[in-house]
Amino acid sequence: LNLPESVESREENFERSIWKDGAKSDRNSNQERSENDANAGRSDEVAAANAPDSDVDHRVVTGHVVDDNGSAVGGATVVLPINFGFAGQPRNVAQGVTNADGLFRLEVPVDWLEPPIWHHLWSLWVYKPGFALGTANVLQQLKAGEPGNAAEVLLTAESTPTFTILDETGEVARNVRVEPQHYRTPVGGDIVPQEILPHLAGATDEDGRITIHCMQKGKLLDLLVRSDRHGTQEFRVDILPDGGELRLREAVPVKGRVIGDDPAWSRNISLYLTTESGGRGAFMDAVGSAQVTTDGDGRFEIPRMATGSLRIMENLDPKLPVRLRIPEDMEVPVEGELVLQFEPAKFVHGRVVRKDDQSPVAGVEVSVRYGQFRQGERAVTDENGEFEARVLAGEVYQQVIAI
């Protein structure tokens, strides 16, 4: 891999969570710089209120929250998830409340920001009843050490889309839980933090209807619907900014197991499964999803999961000498069980160098993909610019995630 002659320090977070991509939006660096310049020009009073202390053990994130009229919004909840805690990683979240002047200050321990950065999130969230969710990208304050560059967060009037949930027969689905999942932020499609979720989620009424509050029109990307009968199903709703009807798909119980030469390999494996209908207009259809962990015998059960074509992502110990071979064109088994099998892994090696002088570049985070769907490994280059990863035999491709 050859890097350009002029390499700027930059971070690109292509996956908002370790399990799945949210909707992505291109980031305009020129626009961000303009916004940063505007924020830097705020009054001396605000700058003083946001001034960090000298403690080097944490980074300080500051900001100002205003409404459509430019008036300060006090008493707003501010949430900054650094890591949601997926795949066994610690869940680190900084929280605060704006003061009467709409100002806030959060302290983030520096050890929360240690590599690899693909575990990190950069979106700050602001919630207050009656307003749409406010968000900001605070990457520069967290990673580049620019605490004086205060985030300016605008809270607009809320939009309240109303959805009607139907079952597979077209009958209304009563008392099913509905919650926002991904929301468009300056970074991309981010998962709504669980600290805010209780204020936004709810259950359908007798007519199968639910109204989602605190939305900004067009920014709600998808909803999760959960019930004992249908499991968990996800709907894309950014194309329904005012709400509409959502129909659940038929769901069935699923049993499965993971097998390999060493029974220890199959224990405590986290699996994330999704299903799609594959029919016409499938982008509007519900996507079934489930997350499970294998037991001591490598077995797992899902009480209910939507039928259809199946995709699986796994979270394995990278030190294992094997990887799962995920079959192509899988369907949710209506009868019998789903069997996944380990195969021996092979090492692949790579090197990242500068294009101008071929000198090695250390600390580059690389994604190495193989197999089906999103199977892959993450690696970081050493002082010689070299990296390695275990993969399955077959086609392998790679991309630089962050420099």
XYZ file of C-alpha atoms in Angstrom:
403
model
C 0.000 0.000 0.000
C 1.470 3.352 -1.038
C 0.434 6.529 0.739
C 0.304 9.927 -1.020
C 3.393 12.137 -0.888
C 1.630 14.559 1.440
C -0.042 12.669 4.257
C -2.235 14.680 6.588
C -3.250 13.340 9.981
C -6.815 12.321 9.438
C -9.356 9.856 10.790
C -12.035 8.073 8.773
C -14.616 6.001 10.630
C -16.264 3.839 7.970
C -18.317 1.661 10.361
C -20.382 3.205 13.094
C -20.529 0.048 15.025
C -18.599 -3.182 15.074
C -21.677 -5.030 13.921
C -23.225 -3.066 11.133
C -22.977 -0.002 8.947
C -25.435 2.800 9.358
C -26.327 5.045 6.439
C -23.241 7.025 5.555
C -22.883 10.636 4.441
C -19.873 12.256 2.854
C -17.965 14.614 5.110
C -17.059 17.988 3.701
C -13.832 19.016 5.351
C -14.034 22.563 4.001
C -17.461 22.996 5.558
C -16.200 21.617 8.868
C -13.271 24.029 8.831
C -15.639 26.929 8.191
C -17.852 25.844 11.077
C -14.811 25.474 13.314
C -13.610 28.967 12.392
C -17.031 30.351 13.243
C -17.035 28.575 16.587
C -13.540 29.860 17.342
C -14.847 33.406 16.921
C -17.366 33.183 19.765
C -17.272 35.749 22.532
C -14.526 35.866 25.153
C -17.149 35.043 27.774
C -18.018 31.729 26.139
C -14.346 30.912 25.528
C -13.559 31.511 29.180
C -16.457 29.358 30.327
C -15.216 26.561 28.071
C -11.542 26.845 29.024
C -10.039 23.445 29.918
C -7.954 22.826 32.978
C -4.421 21.536 32.754
C -5.138 17.915 33.646
C -3.414 15.848 30.946
C -5.303 12.693 31.932
C -8.423 13.757 30.056
C -9.614 15.683 27.026
C -12.183 18.432 27.448
C -15.171 18.753 25.111
C -17.076 22.022 25.348
C -19.965 23.587 23.518
C -22.960 25.873 23.348
C -26.578 24.853 22.686
C -29.044 27.304 21.137
C -32.515 27.216 19.587
C -33.773 28.529 16.233
C -33.788 32.077 17.590
C -30.213 31.861 18.824
C -31.336 31.768 22.453
C -29.461 29.592 24.916
C -31.061 26.237 25.799
C -30.464 25.356 29.433
C -31.189 22.016 31.073
C -30.501 19.972 27.938
C -28.994 16.505 28.313
C -25.601 16.112 26.610
C -24.330 12.602 25.810
C -20.998 11.677 24.229
C -20.557 7.922 23.642
C -16.928 7.052 23.008
C -17.606 3.335 22.743
C -20.929 1.512 22.882
C -19.385 -1.641 24.327
C -19.973 -3.990 21.410
C -18.015 -7.234 21.071
C -16.751 -7.248 24.623
C -15.287 -3.753 24.540
C -15.893 -1.446 27.528
C -18.779 0.987 27.166
C -17.517 4.508 27.785
C -19.926 7.470 27.791
C -19.454 11.062 29.003
C -22.604 12.939 30.075
C -23.612 16.387 31.249
C -26.320 19.056 31.277
C -26.233 22.554 29.788
C -26.272 25.475 32.208
C -28.584 28.493 32.006
C -26.352 29.968 29.287
C -26.574 26.791 27.211
C -22.941 25.900 27.890
C -21.609 22.446 28.664
C -18.278 20.864 29.485
C -17.414 17.157 29.375
C -14.201 15.460 30.472
C -13.100 12.337 28.593
C -10.265 10.207 30.023
C -7.490 9.844 27.475
C -7.341 6.087 27.963
C -10.834 5.912 26.421
C -9.273 7.199 23.196
C -6.495 4.671 22.833
C -6.226 2.835 19.469
C -7.743 1.128 17.636
C -9.968 4.042 16.599
C -12.542 1.859 14.823
C -13.979 1.220 18.296
C -14.525 4.955 18.827
C -17.434 7.297 18.139
C -17.224 11.039 17.542
C -20.846 12.193 17.625
C -22.092 14.295 20.526
C -25.855 14.215 21.217
C -28.124 16.810 22.831
C -31.674 16.012 23.977
C -34.429 18.198 25.390
C -38.186 17.562 25.202
C -39.928 19.617 22.538
C -36.806 19.929 20.378
C -35.319 17.724 17.692
C -32.170 15.839 18.674
C -29.063 17.942 18.180
C -25.710 16.439 17.150
C -22.148 17.579 16.508
C -18.864 16.065 15.370
C -16.309 16.540 18.173
C -13.440 14.628 16.592
C -11.087 17.633 16.683
C -11.637 18.244 20.384
C -11.119 14.572 21.221
C -8.258 13.592 18.940
C -6.505 16.768 17.874
C -6.586 18.462 21.278
C -8.511 21.584 20.307
C -10.701 22.250 23.379
C -11.110 25.940 22.489
C -12.987 24.933 19.349
C -16.373 24.751 21.085
C -19.161 22.786 19.441
C -22.178 24.865 18.438
C -25.324 22.723 18.629
C -28.611 23.960 17.178
C -31.881 22.532 18.535
C -34.738 22.983 16.081
C -38.451 22.363 16.631
C -39.205 18.654 16.784
C -40.798 16.607 14.024
C -43.158 13.831 15.193
C -43.594 11.108 12.548
C -46.339 8.562 13.281
C -46.044 4.940 12.176
C -48.587 2.138 12.008
C -47.150 -1.334 12.550
C -48.880 -4.258 10.800
C -48.196 -7.983 11.060
C -47.547 -10.253 8.075
C -51.288 -10.658 7.469
C -51.975 -6.917 7.462
C -53.535 -6.843 10.934
C -52.436 -4.126 13.348
C -49.640 -5.115 15.741
C -50.573 -3.930 19.225
C -48.201 -3.337 22.116
C -44.998 -3.992 20.181
C -41.923 -2.003 21.159
C -40.667 0.551 18.654
C -37.416 2.483 19.009
C -35.230 4.682 16.813
C -32.066 2.897 15.706
C -29.881 4.984 13.400
C -30.035 8.776 13.128
C -28.183 10.999 10.667
C -25.389 13.021 12.282
C -22.499 15.071 10.847
C -20.406 11.878 11.060
C -22.862 9.507 9.368
C -25.645 7.158 10.471
C -25.079 6.725 14.217
C -26.903 4.538 16.723
C -29.058 6.562 19.119
C -27.400 6.332 22.579
C -29.213 4.232 25.149
C -29.130 7.154 27.604
C -31.550 9.001 25.294
C -33.497 6.029 23.954
C -35.996 5.698 26.851
C -37.293 9.187 26.038
C -37.915 8.272 22.392
C -39.030 4.613 22.369
C -42.468 3.261 23.200
C -45.147 0.690 22.398
C -47.860 0.749 19.748
C -51.431 1.511 20.826
C -54.642 -0.412 20.097
C -54.522 0.817 16.493
C -50.912 -0.271 16.060
C -49.761 3.356 15.980
C -46.817 5.083 17.616
C -45.480 8.623 17.383
C -41.729 9.202 17.624
C -40.825 12.511 19.271
C -37.724 14.732 19.135
C -36.883 13.933 15.515
C -35.488 16.291 12.888
C -37.371 15.686 9.662
C -35.584 13.235 7.372
C -32.818 12.400 9.872
C -34.393 9.289 11.379
C -32.880 6.512 9.267
C -34.429 3.357 10.673
C -36.641 1.929 13.393
C -36.405 -1.291 15.386
C -39.626 -3.156 16.139
C -39.505 -5.903 18.798
C -42.130 -8.454 19.791
C -42.287 -12.010 21.119
C -44.016 -13.176 17.947
C -41.816 -11.453 15.365
C -38.455 -11.100 17.105
C -36.521 -7.968 16.161
C -37.123 -6.377 12.769
C -35.652 -3.189 11.353
C -37.287 -0.769 8.918
C -35.730 1.922 6.782
C -37.777 5.079 7.344
C -35.737 8.025 6.057
C -37.934 7.906 2.958
C -41.011 8.217 5.217
C -40.206 11.504 7.009
C -43.831 11.977 8.153
C -44.392 8.330 9.056
C -46.415 5.581 7.385
C -47.264 1.882 7.498
C -44.634 -0.733 8.287
C -45.360 -4.436 7.808
C -43.597 -7.115 9.824
C -42.445 -10.352 8.213
C -43.213 -13.893 9.315
C -40.758 -15.145 11.945
C -39.737 -18.647 13.046
C -37.574 -20.143 15.827
C -33.956 -20.747 14.820
C -31.477 -23.219 16.292
C -27.850 -23.547 15.313
C -24.391 -24.651 16.316
C -20.755 -23.929 15.581
C -18.441 -26.918 15.129
C -14.681 -27.379 14.887
C -11.894 -29.812 15.699
C -11.442 -28.235 19.138
C -14.725 -27.790 21.092
C -13.197 -24.826 22.943
C -13.192 -22.803 19.695
C -16.985 -22.907 19.549
C -17.717 -21.564 23.017
C -18.869 -18.013 23.788
C -18.840 -16.798 20.189
C -20.894 -13.686 19.481
C -22.939 -13.915 16.294
C -25.009 -11.194 14.629
C -27.579 -12.476 12.130
C -29.726 -10.512 9.680
C -32.336 -11.609 7.157
C -33.817 -9.921 4.107
C -36.784 -10.835 1.934
C -34.942 -10.336 -1.366
C -38.181 -9.452 -3.152
C -39.091 -6.466 -5.272
C -38.875 -3.269 -3.279
C -36.858 -5.133 -0.683
C -35.185 -1.908 0.469
C -38.513 -1.063 2.117
C -39.016 -4.522 3.635
C -38.265 -5.374 7.223
C -34.795 -6.727 8.001
C -34.800 -9.393 10.693
C -31.944 -9.287 13.187
C -30.687 -11.194 16.214
C -27.552 -11.272 18.355
C -26.627 -14.466 20.178
C -23.716 -16.083 22.009
C -22.909 -19.767 21.717
C -23.055 -21.926 24.839
C -20.473 -24.395 26.136
C -21.343 -26.833 23.346
C -21.255 -24.220 20.590
C -25.053 -24.129 20.300
C -27.404 -21.156 20.109
C -31.144 -20.489 19.888
C -33.144 -17.530 18.602
C -36.770 -17.513 19.845
C -38.050 -15.760 16.699
C -36.369 -14.420 13.568
C -37.809 -13.142 10.301
C -37.527 -15.632 7.450
C -35.507 -14.904 4.301
C -31.946 -14.804 3.036
C -29.476 -14.927 5.910
C -26.249 -13.071 6.609
C -23.996 -13.716 9.580
C -21.219 -11.730 11.212
C -19.059 -13.201 13.947
C -16.818 -11.865 16.677
C -13.900 -14.232 17.257
C -10.758 -14.161 19.310
C -8.184 -13.005 16.690
C -5.655 -15.434 18.183
C -7.684 -18.479 17.171
C -5.965 -20.553 14.438
C -9.308 -20.956 12.633
C -12.056 -18.832 11.089
C -15.710 -19.545 10.324
C -16.607 -20.433 6.758
C -19.944 -18.675 6.216
C -21.899 -20.428 3.432
C -23.227 -18.467 0.473
C -26.945 -18.113 -0.259
C -28.132 -19.180 3.180
C -31.783 -19.123 4.188
C -33.287 -19.154 7.655
C -33.982 -22.851 8.309
C -37.679 -23.466 8.920
C -36.792 -26.988 10.080
C -33.533 -28.492 11.329
C -30.605 -26.396 12.497
C -28.082 -23.973 11.110
C -24.518 -25.360 11.163
C -21.393 -23.197 10.913
C -17.967 -24.811 10.665
C -14.439 -23.677 11.441
C -11.661 -23.952 8.845
C -7.901 -23.466 9.305
C -6.845 -19.839 8.875
C -3.861 -18.576 6.893
C -1.654 -15.579 7.612
C -1.506 -12.722 5.123
C 1.078 -9.977 5.421
C 1.222 -6.413 4.138
C 3.212 -3.215 4.378
C 2.303 0.475 4.226
C 4.913 2.911 2.895
C 5.096 6.527 1.792
C 4.942 6.950 -1.950
C 7.744 9.513 -2.168
C 10.547 7.688 -0.336
C 9.118 4.225 0.400
C 9.661 4.777 4.132
C 7.419 2.706 6.453
C 4.386 4.243 8.155
C 3.571 2.986 11.651
C 0.190 3.057 13.356
C -1.925 2.727 10.209
C -5.147 0.823 10.840
C -5.995 -1.607 8.039
C -9.105 -3.658 7.324
C -8.412 -7.061 5.745
C -11.534 -8.674 4.261
C -12.214 -12.238 3.179
C -15.010 -14.773 2.875
C -18.639 -13.659 2.876
C -20.384 -10.360 3.625
C -18.414 -8.452 6.273
C -15.972 -11.089 7.410
C -12.616 -9.532 8.107
C -9.777 -8.701 10.454
C -8.368 -5.412 11.690
C -4.628 -4.838 11.893
C -2.263 -2.002 12.832
C 1.136 -1.469 11.179
C 4.260 -1.734 13.343
C 7.366 0.452 13.254
C 8.355 -1.197 9.956
C 4.968 -0.382 8.406
C 4.089 -4.094 8.418
C 0.869 -5.818 9.431
C -0.530 -9.326 9.405
C -3.929 -10.952 9.765
C -5.482 -14.404 9.775
C -7.928 -15.074 6.934
C -9.618 -17.934 5.130
C -8.214 -19.243 1.870
C -9.661 -17.373 -1.098
C -9.901 -13.797 -2.300
C -8.613 -11.184 0.137
C -8.867 -7.416 -0.131
C -7.758 -4.597 2.133
C -8.244 -0.912 2.758
C -6.693 1.702 5.017
C -9.186 2.690 7.712
C -7.235 5.413 9.512
C -3.855 7.131 9.436
